[in-house]
Amino acid sequence: MRSVQRAFDILSLLTEDRRTLTIREVVDETGLAKTTALRLLQTLEHMGLLWATPKGYTAGPALWRWAHLARSAWELPPETVQLMRELGIRHRETVNLYVLRDTHRICIAQQESPQPLRHVVRVGDELPLWAGASSKILLKDASERLLQRVARSSPDGAAHLATLRSWIDEAAHAGYAVSHGEREPGLSAVAVPVTGGSRATVAALTLSGPTVRFTEERVGIFAADLREAAKRMSERGFDHPLT
């Protein structure tokens, strides 16, 4: 298991801004011994997950197959994509769709705001559940054990559990959730639930951006429009690999 974790730690060092890795970078950033790092790099190259170039190691061709499988599994219906696009055009804020995975929420779709000052979460990013509008929506039906784990992962520790319960109850009563600077100062969001066939919440649809633009009046407008879009998504049917 340690070798598997280390291998994925190495792969995770690759980003859009850093498309090649040197052995020295791998050693410095993972803390692995050079011989261990080299062995893992060679194994990943043999499997096609990395490709050796004169400048270092880059993403290998075998990842194309995994990427294709992931895209096929997570690709949203055109109608859902269009609804998110229309929300982004009307309100000029970033639109995201999150699903629950253990103690995190995963972004599975995004429509980025066209404004220079905006909030951006990339598709595939994992964010903590202890704060944020979408978390309050996704945790509505969470077990007590999960809520305790989420609370313990927060900066306030187990004492955060009471706050979480209060947030979740408020969101359930209002039908939407709001956050202002809970996870990042200056960042606000409004979220609503998207439901599946059993009417259980399967995703959170959100608008997010700088707090200065999320006035009380605009929050009300955002919430109403998000609820209408989420209703249409739910009516047409919404599914993802985690449901």
Coordinates of N, CA and C in Angstrom, one line a residue:
M1 N 0.8 -1.2 0.0 CA 0.0 0.0 0.0 C 0.9 1.3 0.0
R2 N 2.0 1.2 0.7 CA 2.8 2.4 0.7 C 3.4 2.7 -0.6
S3 N 3.7 1.7 -1.4 CA 4.3 1.9 -2.7 C 3.2 2.5 -3.6
V4 N 2.0 2.0 -3.5 CA 0.9 2.6 -4.3 C 0.7 4.0 -4.0
Q5 N 0.7 4.4 -2.7 CA 0.5 5.7 -2.3 C 1.6 6.6 -2.8
R6 N 2.8 6.1 -2.7 CA 4.0 6.9 -3.1 C 3.9 7.1 -4.6
A7 N 3.5 6.1 -5.4 CA 3.4 6.3 -6.8 C 2.4 7.4 -7.2
F8 N 1.2 7.4 -6.5 CA 0.2 8.4 -6.8 C 0.7 9.8 -6.3
D9 N 1.5 9.8 -5.2 CA 2.0 11.1 -4.8 C 2.9 11.7 -5.9
I10 N 3.6 10.8 -6.6 CA 4.5 11.3 -7.7 C 3.6 11.8 -8.8
L11 N 2.6 11.0 -9.2 CA 1.8 11.4 -10.3 C 1.0 12.8 -10.0
S12 N 0.7 13.0 -8.7 CA 0.0 14.2 -8.4 C 0.8 15.4 -8.5
L13 N 2.1 15.3 -8.6 CA 3.0 16.4 -8.7 C 2.9 17.1 -10.1
L14 N 2.4 16.3 -11.1 CA 2.1 16.9 -12.4 C 0.9 17.7 -12.4
T15 N 1.0 19.0 -12.9 CA -0.1 19.9 -13.0 C -0.1 20.5 -14.4
E16 N -1.1 21.4 -14.7 CA -1.1 22.1 -15.9 C 0.1 23.1 -16.0
D17 N 0.5 23.6 -14.9 CA 1.6 24.5 -14.9 C 3.0 23.8 -14.8
R18 N 3.0 22.5 -14.4 CA 4.3 21.8 -14.4 C 4.0 20.4 -15.1
R19 N 4.4 20.3 -16.3 CA 4.1 19.1 -17.1 C 5.2 18.1 -17.2
T20 N 6.3 18.5 -16.6 CA 7.4 17.5 -16.5 C 8.0 17.5 -15.1
L21 N 8.6 16.4 -14.7 CA 9.2 16.3 -13.4 C 10.6 15.7 -13.6
T22 N 11.5 16.3 -12.8 CA 12.9 15.8 -12.8 C 13.0 14.9 -11.6
I23 N 14.0 14.0 -11.5 CA 14.2 13.2 -10.4 C 14.4 14.0 -9.1
R24 N 15.2 15.1 -9.3 CA 15.4 15.9 -8.2 C 14.2 16.5 -7.6
E25 N 13.2 17.0 -8.4 CA 12.0 17.5 -8.0 C 11.2 16.5 -7.2
V26 N 11.2 15.3 -7.7 CA 10.4 14.2 -7.1 C 11.0 13.9 -5.7
V27 N 12.3 13.8 -5.6 CA 13.0 13.6 -4.3 C 12.7 14.7 -3.3
D28 N 12.8 15.9 -3.8 CA 12.7 17.1 -2.9 C 11.2 17.2 -2.4
E29 N 10.3 16.9 -3.2 CA 8.9 17.2 -2.9 C 8.2 16.0 -2.2
T30 N 8.7 14.8 -2.4 CA 8.1 13.6 -1.7 C 8.8 13.2 -0.5
G31 N 10.1 13.6 -0.4 CA 10.9 13.2 0.7 C 11.4 11.7 0.5
L32 N 11.2 11.1 -0.6 CA 11.7 9.8 -0.9 C 13.2 9.8 -1.1
A33 N 13.8 8.6 -0.8 CA 15.2 8.4 -1.1 C 15.3 8.4 -2.7
K34 N 16.5 8.8 -3.2 CA 16.6 8.9 -4.6 C 16.5 7.5 -5.3
T35 N 17.0 6.5 -4.6 CA 16.8 5.1 -5.2 C 15.4 4.7 -5.3
T36 N 14.6 5.0 -4.2 CA 13.2 4.7 -4.2 C 12.4 5.4 -5.2
A37 N 12.7 6.7 -5.3 CA 12.0 7.6 -6.3 C 12.3 7.1 -7.7
L38 N 13.6 6.7 -8.0 CA 13.9 6.3 -9.3 C 13.2 5.0 -9.7
R39 N 13.2 4.1 -8.7 CA 12.5 2.8 -8.9 C 11.0 3.0 -9.2
L40 N 10.4 3.9 -8.5 CA 8.9 4.1 -8.7 C 8.7 4.8 -10.1
L41 N 9.6 5.7 -10.4 CA 9.5 6.4 -11.7 C 9.6 5.4 -12.9
Q42 N 10.6 4.5 -12.7 CA 10.8 3.5 -13.8 C 9.6 2.5 -13.9
T43 N 9.0 2.2 -12.7 CA 7.8 1.4 -12.7 C 6.6 2.1 -13.4
L44 N 6.4 3.3 -13.1 CA 5.3 4.1 -13.7 C 5.6 4.3 -15.2
E45 N 6.8 4.4 -15.6 CA 7.2 4.5 -17.0 C 6.9 3.2 -17.7
H46 N 7.2 2.1 -17.1 CA 7.0 0.8 -17.7 C 5.5 0.5 -17.9
M47 N 4.7 1.1 -17.0 CA 3.2 0.9 -17.1 C 2.6 1.9 -18.0
G48 N 3.4 2.8 -18.5 CA 2.9 3.8 -19.5 C 2.2 5.0 -18.8
L49 N 2.3 5.1 -17.5 CA 1.7 6.2 -16.8 C 2.6 7.5 -16.8
L50 N 3.9 7.3 -17.0 CA 4.8 8.4 -17.2 C 5.6 8.1 -18.4
W51 N 6.2 9.1 -19.0 CA 7.0 9.0 -20.2 C 8.3 9.8 -20.0
A52 N 9.4 9.2 -20.2 CA 10.7 9.8 -20.0 C 11.0 10.7 -21.3
T53 N 11.4 11.9 -21.0 CA 11.8 12.9 -22.0 C 13.2 13.4 -21.6
P54 N 13.9 14.1 -22.5 CA 15.1 14.8 -22.1 C 15.0 15.8 -21.0
K55 N 13.8 16.3 -20.8 CA 13.6 17.3 -19.8 C 13.1 16.7 -18.5
G56 N 12.7 15.4 -18.5 CA 12.2 14.8 -17.3 C 11.0 13.9 -17.6
Y57 N 10.3 13.6 -16.7 CA 9.1 12.7 -16.8 C 7.8 13.5 -17.0
T58 N 7.0 13.1 -18.0 CA 5.7 13.7 -18.2 C 4.6 12.7 -18.2
A59 N 3.4 13.1 -18.3 CA 2.3 12.2 -18.3 C 2.4 11.2 -19.5
G60 N 2.1 9.9 -19.2 CA 2.3 8.9 -20.2 C 1.0 8.6 -20.9
P61 N 1.1 7.9 -22.0 CA -0.1 7.6 -22.9 C -1.1 6.7 -22.2
A62 N -0.7 5.9 -21.3 CA -1.7 5.0 -20.6 C -2.8 5.9 -19.9
L63 N -2.4 7.1 -19.5 CA -3.4 7.9 -18.8 C -4.5 8.3 -19.7
W64 N -4.3 8.3 -21.0 CA -5.4 8.6 -22.0 C -6.6 7.7 -21.8
R65 N -6.3 6.4 -21.6 CA -7.4 5.4 -21.4 C -8.1 5.7 -20.1
W66 N -7.4 6.0 -19.0 CA -8.1 6.3 -17.8 C -8.9 7.6 -17.9
A67 N -8.3 8.6 -18.6 CA -9.0 9.9 -18.8 C -10.3 9.7 -19.6
H68 N -10.2 8.8 -20.6 CA -11.4 8.5 -21.4 C -12.5 7.9 -20.6
L69 N -12.1 6.9 -19.7 CA -13.0 6.2 -18.8 C -13.7 7.2 -17.9
A70 N -12.9 8.1 -17.3 CA -13.4 9.0 -16.3 C -14.3 10.0 -17.0
R71 N -14.0 10.5 -18.2 CA -14.8 11.4 -18.9 C -16.2 10.8 -19.2
S72 N -16.1 9.5 -19.7 CA -17.4 8.8 -20.0 C -18.3 8.6 -18.8
A73 N -17.6 8.3 -17.6 CA -18.4 8.1 -16.4 C -19.0 9.3 -15.8
W74 N -18.3 10.5 -15.9 CA -18.7 11.7 -15.3 C -19.3 12.7 -16.2
E75 N -19.3 12.5 -17.5 CA -19.8 13.5 -18.4 C -21.3 13.7 -18.1
L76 N -21.6 15.0 -18.0 CA -23.0 15.4 -17.7 C -23.9 15.5 -19.0
P77 N -25.2 15.3 -18.8 CA -26.0 15.4 -20.0 C -25.9 16.8 -20.6
P78 N -26.1 17.0 -21.9 CA -26.0 18.3 -22.5 C -27.0 19.3 -21.9
E79 N -28.2 18.9 -21.5 CA -29.1 19.8 -20.9 C -28.6 20.4 -19.5
T80 N -27.9 19.5 -18.8 CA -27.4 20.0 -17.5 C -26.2 21.0 -17.7
V81 N -25.4 20.7 -18.7 CA -24.3 21.6 -19.0 C -24.9 23.0 -19.5
Q82 N -25.9 22.9 -20.3 CA -26.5 24.1 -20.8 C -27.1 25.0 -19.7
L83 N -27.8 24.3 -18.7 CA -28.4 25.0 -17.6 C -27.3 25.8 -16.8
M84 N -26.1 25.1 -16.6 CA -25.0 25.7 -15.9 C -24.5 26.9 -16.7
R85 N -24.4 26.7 -18.0 CA -23.8 27.8 -18.8 C -24.8 29.0 -18.8
E86 N -26.1 28.8 -18.8 CA -27.0 29.9 -18.8 C -27.0 30.6 -17.4
L87 N -26.8 29.9 -16.3 CA -26.6 30.5 -15.0 C -25.4 31.4 -15.0
G88 N -24.3 30.9 -15.6 CA -23.1 31.7 -15.6 C -23.2 33.0 -16.4
I89 N -23.9 32.9 -17.5 CA -24.1 34.0 -18.4 C -25.0 35.1 -17.7
R90 N -26.1 34.6 -17.1 CA -27.0 35.6 -16.4 C -26.4 36.3 -15.2
H91 N -25.6 35.6 -14.4 CA -25.1 36.2 -13.2 C -23.7 36.5 -13.2
R92 N -22.9 36.0 -14.2 CA -21.5 36.4 -14.3 C -20.7 36.0 -13.1
E93 N -21.1 34.9 -12.5 CA -20.3 34.3 -11.4 C -20.0 32.8 -11.7
T94 N -19.1 32.2 -11.0 CA -18.7 30.9 -11.3 C -19.8 29.9 -10.8
V95 N -20.1 28.9 -11.7 CA -21.1 27.9 -11.4 C -20.4 26.6 -11.2
N96 N -20.6 25.9 -10.1 CA -20.0 24.6 -9.9 C -21.1 23.6 -9.5
L97 N -20.7 22.3 -9.7 CA -21.6 21.2 -9.3 C -20.7 20.3 -8.5
Y98 N -21.1 20.0 -7.2 CA -20.3 19.2 -6.3 C -21.0 17.9 -5.9
V99 N -20.3 16.9 -5.7 CA -20.9 15.6 -5.1 C -20.0 15.3 -3.9
L100 N -20.6 14.4 -3.0 CA -20.0 14.0 -1.8 C -19.1 12.8 -2.0
R101 N -18.0 12.8 -1.3 CA -17.1 11.7 -1.3 C -16.4 11.6 0.1
D102 N -16.9 10.8 0.9 CA -16.3 10.7 2.3 C -16.4 12.0 3.0
T103 N -15.2 12.6 3.4 CA -15.2 13.8 4.1 C -14.9 15.0 3.2
H104 N -15.0 14.8 1.9 CA -14.8 15.9 1.0 C -15.9 16.0 0.0
R105 N -15.9 17.1 -0.7 CA -16.8 17.4 -1.9 C -15.9 17.5 -3.1
I106 N -16.4 16.9 -4.2 CA -15.6 16.9 -5.4 C -16.4 17.7 -6.5
C107 N -15.6 18.6 -7.1 CA -16.2 19.4 -8.2 C -16.2 18.5 -9.5
I108 N -17.4 18.3 -10.0 CA -17.6 17.4 -11.2 C -17.9 18.3 -12.5
A109 N -18.2 19.5 -12.3 CA -18.5 20.4 -13.4 C -18.3 21.9 -13.0
Q110 N -17.9 22.7 -14.0 CA -17.8 24.1 -13.7 C -18.1 25.0 -14.9
Q111 N -18.7 26.1 -14.7 CA -18.8 27.2 -15.7 C -18.1 28.4 -15.1
E112 N -17.0 28.8 -15.6 CA -16.2 29.8 -15.0 C -16.7 31.2 -15.2
S113 N -16.6 32.1 -14.2 CA -17.1 33.4 -14.4 C -16.2 34.2 -15.4
P114 N -16.8 35.1 -16.2 CA -16.0 35.9 -17.1 C -15.4 37.1 -16.5
Q115 N -15.6 37.3 -15.2 CA -15.1 38.5 -14.6 C -13.6 38.3 -14.2
P116 N -12.8 39.4 -14.2 CA -11.4 39.3 -13.8 C -11.3 38.8 -12.4
L117 N -12.1 39.3 -11.4 CA -12.0 38.8 -10.1 C -13.1 37.8 -9.9
R118 N -12.7 36.5 -9.7 CA -13.6 35.4 -9.7 C -13.0 34.3 -8.9
H119 N -13.9 33.3 -8.5 CA -13.5 32.1 -7.8 C -13.5 31.0 -8.8
V120 N -12.4 30.2 -8.8 CA -12.3 29.1 -9.7 C -11.9 27.8 -8.9
V121 N -12.7 26.8 -9.1 CA -12.3 25.4 -8.6 C -12.3 24.5 -9.8
R122 N -11.2 23.9 -10.0 CA -11.1 23.0 -11.2 C -11.9 21.7 -11.1
V123 N -12.4 21.2 -12.2 CA -13.1 19.9 -12.2 C -12.1 18.9 -11.6
G124 N -12.6 18.1 -10.7 CA -11.7 17.0 -10.1 C -11.2 17.5 -8.7
D125 N -11.2 18.8 -8.4 CA -10.7 19.3 -7.2 C -11.5 18.8 -6.0
E126 N -10.8 18.4 -4.9 CA -11.5 18.0 -3.7 C -11.4 19.1 -2.6
L127 N -12.5 19.5 -2.0 CA -12.5 20.5 -1.0 C -13.1 19.9 0.3
P128 N -12.7 20.4 1.5 CA -13.2 19.9 2.7 C -14.7 20.2 2.9
L129 N -15.4 19.4 3.7 CA -16.8 19.5 4.0 C -17.1 20.3 5.2
W130 N -16.1 20.8 6.0 CA -16.4 21.4 7.2 C -16.9 22.8 7.1
A131 N -16.9 23.4 5.9 CA -17.4 24.7 5.6 C -17.8 24.9 4.2
G132 N -18.6 25.9 3.9 CA -19.0 26.2 2.5 C -20.4 25.9 2.3
A133 N -21.1 26.7 1.4 CA -22.5 26.5 1.1 C -22.8 25.1 0.6
S134 N -22.0 24.6 -0.3 CA -22.3 23.3 -0.9 C -22.2 22.2 0.2
S135 N -21.3 22.3 1.1 CA -21.2 21.3 2.2 C -22.5 21.2 3.0
K136 N -23.1 22.3 3.3 CA -24.3 22.4 4.1 C -25.4 21.6 3.4
I137 N -25.4 21.7 2.1 CA -26.4 21.0 1.3 C -26.1 19.5 1.2
L138 N -24.9 19.1 0.9 CA -24.5 17.7 0.8 C -24.6 16.9 2.0
L139 N -24.4 17.6 3.2 CA -24.4 16.9 4.5 C -25.8 16.7 5.1
K140 N -26.9 17.1 4.4 CA -28.2 17.1 4.9 C -28.6 15.7 5.4
D141 N -28.3 14.6 4.7 CA -28.7 13.3 5.1 C -27.5 12.5 5.7
A142 N -26.4 13.2 6.1 CA -25.2 12.5 6.5 C -25.5 11.8 7.9
S143 N -24.8 10.7 8.1 CA -24.9 10.0 9.4 C -24.1 10.8 10.4
E144 N -24.5 10.5 11.7 CA -23.8 11.1 12.8 C -22.3 10.9 12.8
R145 N -21.9 9.7 12.4 CA -20.5 9.3 12.4 C -19.8 10.1 11.4
L146 N -20.4 10.4 10.2 CA -19.7 11.2 9.2 C -19.6 12.6 9.7
L147 N -20.7 13.2 10.2 CA -20.6 14.5 10.7 C -19.5 14.7 11.8
Q148 N -19.3 13.7 12.6 CA -18.3 13.8 13.6 C -16.9 13.8 13.0
R149 N -16.7 13.0 11.9 CA -15.4 12.9 11.2 C -15.2 14.3 10.5
V150 N -16.2 14.8 9.9 CA -16.0 16.1 9.2 C -15.7 17.2 10.2
A151 N -16.3 17.2 11.4 CA -16.0 18.2 12.4 C -14.6 18.1 12.9
R152 N -14.1 16.8 13.1 CA -12.8 16.6 13.6 C -11.7 17.1 12.6
S153 N -12.1 17.1 11.3 CA -11.2 17.5 10.3 C -11.1 19.1 10.1
S154 N -12.0 19.8 10.8 CA -12.0 21.2 10.7 C -11.0 21.9 11.6
P155 N -10.7 23.2 11.4 CA -9.7 23.9 12.3 C -10.2 23.9 13.8
D156 N -11.5 23.8 14.0 CA -12.0 23.9 15.4 C -12.2 22.5 16.0
G157 N -11.9 21.4 15.3 CA -12.0 20.1 15.8 C -13.4 19.7 16.1
A158 N -13.6 18.8 17.1 CA -14.8 18.2 17.4 C -15.9 19.2 17.8
A159 N -15.4 20.4 18.4 CA -16.3 21.4 18.8 C -17.1 22.0 17.6
H160 N -16.7 21.8 16.4 CA -17.4 22.3 15.2 C -18.7 21.6 14.9
L161 N -18.9 20.4 15.6 CA -20.1 19.6 15.3 C -21.4 20.4 15.5
A162 N -21.5 21.1 16.5 CA -22.7 21.9 16.8 C -23.0 22.9 15.7
T163 N -21.9 23.5 15.2 CA -22.0 24.5 14.2 C -22.5 23.9 12.9
L164 N -21.9 22.7 12.6 CA -22.3 22.0 11.4 C -23.8 21.6 11.4
R165 N -24.2 21.1 12.5 CA -25.7 20.8 12.7 C -26.6 22.0 12.5
S166 N -26.1 23.1 13.0 CA -26.9 24.3 12.9 C -27.0 24.8 11.4
W167 N -25.9 24.8 10.8 CA -25.8 25.1 9.3 C -26.7 24.2 8.5
I168 N -26.6 22.9 8.7 CA -27.4 22.0 7.9 C -28.9 22.2 8.1
D169 N -29.3 22.4 9.4 CA -30.7 22.6 9.7 C -31.2 23.9 9.0
E170 N -30.4 24.9 9.1 CA -30.8 26.2 8.4 C -31.0 26.0 6.9
A171 N -30.0 25.3 6.3 CA -30.1 25.1 4.9 C -31.3 24.2 4.5
A172 N -31.6 23.2 5.3 CA -32.7 22.3 5.0 C -34.0 23.1 5.1
H173 N -34.1 24.0 6.1 CA -35.3 24.8 6.3 C -35.5 25.8 5.1
A174 N -34.4 26.5 4.7 CA -34.5 27.5 3.7 C -34.6 26.9 2.3
G175 N -34.1 25.7 2.1 CA -34.0 25.1 0.8 C -32.8 25.5 0.0
Y176 N -31.9 26.3 0.6 CA -30.6 26.7 0.0 C -29.7 27.1 1.1
A177 N -28.4 27.2 0.8 CA -27.4 27.5 1.8 C -26.5 28.7 1.3
V178 N -26.0 29.4 2.2 CA -25.1 30.6 1.9 C -23.9 30.5 2.8
S179 N -22.8 30.9 2.3 CA -21.5 31.0 3.1 C -20.8 32.3 2.7
H180 N -20.2 32.9 3.7 CA -19.4 34.1 3.5 C -18.1 34.0 4.2
G181 N -17.0 33.7 3.5 CA -15.7 33.7 4.1 C -15.5 32.6 5.1
E182 N -16.2 31.5 5.0 CA -16.1 30.4 6.0 C -14.8 29.6 5.8
R183 N -14.5 29.4 4.5 CA -13.3 28.6 4.2 C -12.1 29.5 3.7
E184 N -12.5 30.5 2.9 CA -11.5 31.5 2.5 C -12.1 32.9 2.7
P185 N -11.3 33.8 3.3 CA -11.8 35.2 3.5 C -12.1 35.8 2.2
G186 N -13.2 36.5 2.1 CA -13.6 37.2 0.9 C -14.3 36.4 -0.2
L187 N -14.6 35.1 0.2 CA -15.2 34.3 -0.8 C -16.6 33.9 -0.3
S188 N -17.6 34.0 -1.2 CA -19.0 33.7 -0.8 C -19.6 32.7 -1.8
A189 N -20.6 32.0 -1.4 CA -21.3 31.1 -2.3 C -22.7 30.9 -1.9
V190 N -23.5 30.5 -2.8 CA -24.9 30.1 -2.6 C -25.1 28.7 -3.2
A191 N -25.8 27.8 -2.5 CA -25.9 26.4 -3.1 C -27.3 25.9 -2.8
V192 N -27.7 25.0 -3.8 CA -29.0 24.3 -3.6 C -28.8 22.9 -3.9
P193 N -29.8 22.0 -3.5 CA -29.6 20.6 -3.8 C -30.2 20.2 -5.1
V194 N -29.5 19.2 -5.7 CA -30.0 18.5 -6.9 C -30.3 17.1 -6.4
T195 N -31.5 16.6 -6.7 CA -32.0 15.4 -6.2 C -32.0 14.3 -7.2
G196 N -31.9 13.0 -6.8 CA -32.0 11.9 -7.7 C -33.4 11.3 -7.7
G197 N -33.5 10.0 -8.2 CA -34.8 9.4 -8.3 C -35.5 9.2 -7.0
S198 N -34.8 9.0 -5.9 CA -35.4 8.8 -4.6 C -35.6 10.1 -3.8
R199 N -35.4 11.2 -4.5 CA -35.5 12.6 -4.0 C -34.4 12.9 -2.9
A200 N -33.4 12.0 -2.8 CA -32.3 12.3 -1.9 C -31.3 13.2 -2.6
T201 N -30.6 14.0 -1.9 CA -29.7 14.9 -2.5 C -28.5 14.2 -3.0
V202 N -28.2 14.4 -4.3 CA -27.1 13.7 -4.9 C -26.0 14.7 -5.4
A203 N -26.3 16.0 -5.4 CA -25.3 17.0 -5.8 C -25.7 18.4 -5.2
A204 N -24.7 19.3 -5.2 CA -25.0 20.7 -4.8 C -24.6 21.6 -6.0
L205 N -25.6 22.4 -6.4 CA -25.3 23.3 -7.5 C -25.1 24.7 -6.9
T206 N -24.0 25.3 -7.3 CA -23.5 26.6 -6.6 C -23.2 27.7 -7.5
L207 N -23.3 28.9 -7.0 CA -22.7 30.1 -7.6 C -21.8 30.7 -6.5
S208 N -20.6 31.0 -6.9 CA -19.6 31.5 -6.0 C -18.8 32.6 -6.6
G209 N -18.2 33.5 -5.7 CA -17.5 34.6 -6.2 C -17.1 35.5 -5.0
P210 N -16.5 36.7 -5.3 CA -16.1 37.6 -4.2 C -17.3 38.0 -3.3
T211 N -17.1 38.1 -2.0 CA -18.1 38.5 -1.1 C -18.7 39.8 -1.4
V212 N -17.9 40.7 -1.9 CA -18.4 42.1 -2.2 C -19.5 42.1 -3.2
R213 N -19.6 41.1 -4.0 CA -20.7 41.0 -5.0 C -21.9 40.2 -4.5
F214 N -21.7 39.5 -3.4 CA -22.8 38.7 -2.9 C -23.6 39.4 -1.8
T215 N -24.3 40.5 -2.2 CA -25.1 41.2 -1.3 C -26.3 40.4 -1.0
E216 N -27.1 40.9 0.1 CA -28.3 40.2 0.5 C -29.3 40.1 -0.7
E217 N -29.4 41.2 -1.4 CA -30.4 41.2 -2.5 C -30.0 40.2 -3.6
R218 N -28.7 40.2 -4.0 CA -28.2 39.2 -5.0 C -28.2 37.8 -4.5
V219 N -28.0 37.6 -3.3 CA -28.1 36.2 -2.8 C -29.5 35.6 -3.0
G220 N -30.5 36.5 -2.7 CA -31.9 36.0 -2.9 C -32.1 35.7 -4.4
I221 N -31.6 36.5 -5.3 CA -31.8 36.3 -6.7 C -31.1 35.0 -7.1
F222 N -29.8 34.9 -6.6 CA -29.1 33.7 -7.0 C -29.8 32.4 -6.5
A223 N -30.3 32.4 -5.3 CA -30.9 31.3 -4.7 C -32.2 30.9 -5.5
A224 N -33.0 31.8 -5.9 CA -34.2 31.5 -6.7 C -33.8 30.9 -8.0
D225 N -32.8 31.5 -8.7 CA -32.5 31.0 -10.0 C -31.8 29.6 -9.9
L226 N -31.0 29.4 -8.9 CA -30.3 28.1 -8.7 C -31.4 27.0 -8.4
R227 N -32.4 27.4 -7.6 CA -33.4 26.4 -7.3 C -34.2 26.0 -8.5
E228 N -34.5 26.9 -9.4 CA -35.2 26.6 -10.6 C -34.3 25.7 -11.5
A229 N -33.0 26.0 -11.6 CA -32.1 25.2 -12.5 C -32.0 23.8 -11.9
A230 N -31.8 23.7 -10.6 CA -31.7 22.4 -9.9 C -33.0 21.6 -10.1
K231 N -34.1 22.2 -10.0 CA -35.4 21.5 -10.2 C -35.4 20.9 -11.6
R232 N -35.0 21.6 -12.6 CA -35.0 21.1 -14.0 C -34.0 20.0 -14.1
M233 N -32.8 20.1 -13.5 CA -31.9 19.0 -13.5 C -32.4 17.7 -12.9
S234 N -33.1 17.9 -11.7 CA -33.7 16.8 -11.0 C -34.8 16.1 -11.8
E235 N -35.6 16.9 -12.5 CA -36.7 16.4 -13.2 C -36.3 15.6 -14.4
R236 N -35.2 16.0 -15.1 CA -34.7 15.3 -16.2 C -33.9 14.0 -15.8
G237 N -33.6 14.0 -14.6 CA -32.8 12.8 -14.1 C -31.3 13.2 -13.9
F238 N -30.8 12.9 -12.8 CA -29.4 13.2 -12.6 C -28.7 12.0 -11.9
D239 N -27.6 11.6 -12.5 CA -26.9 10.5 -12.0 C -25.4 10.7 -12.0
H240 N -24.6 10.1 -11.2 CA -23.2 10.1 -11.2 C -22.7 8.8 -10.6
P241 N -21.4 8.5 -10.8 CA -20.8 7.2 -10.3 C -20.9 7.0 -8.8
L242 N -21.1 8.0 -8.0 CA -21.2 7.8 -6.6 C -22.6 7.6 -6.0
T243 N -23.6 7.7 -6.9 CA -25.0 7.5 -6.4 C -25.3 6.0 -6.5

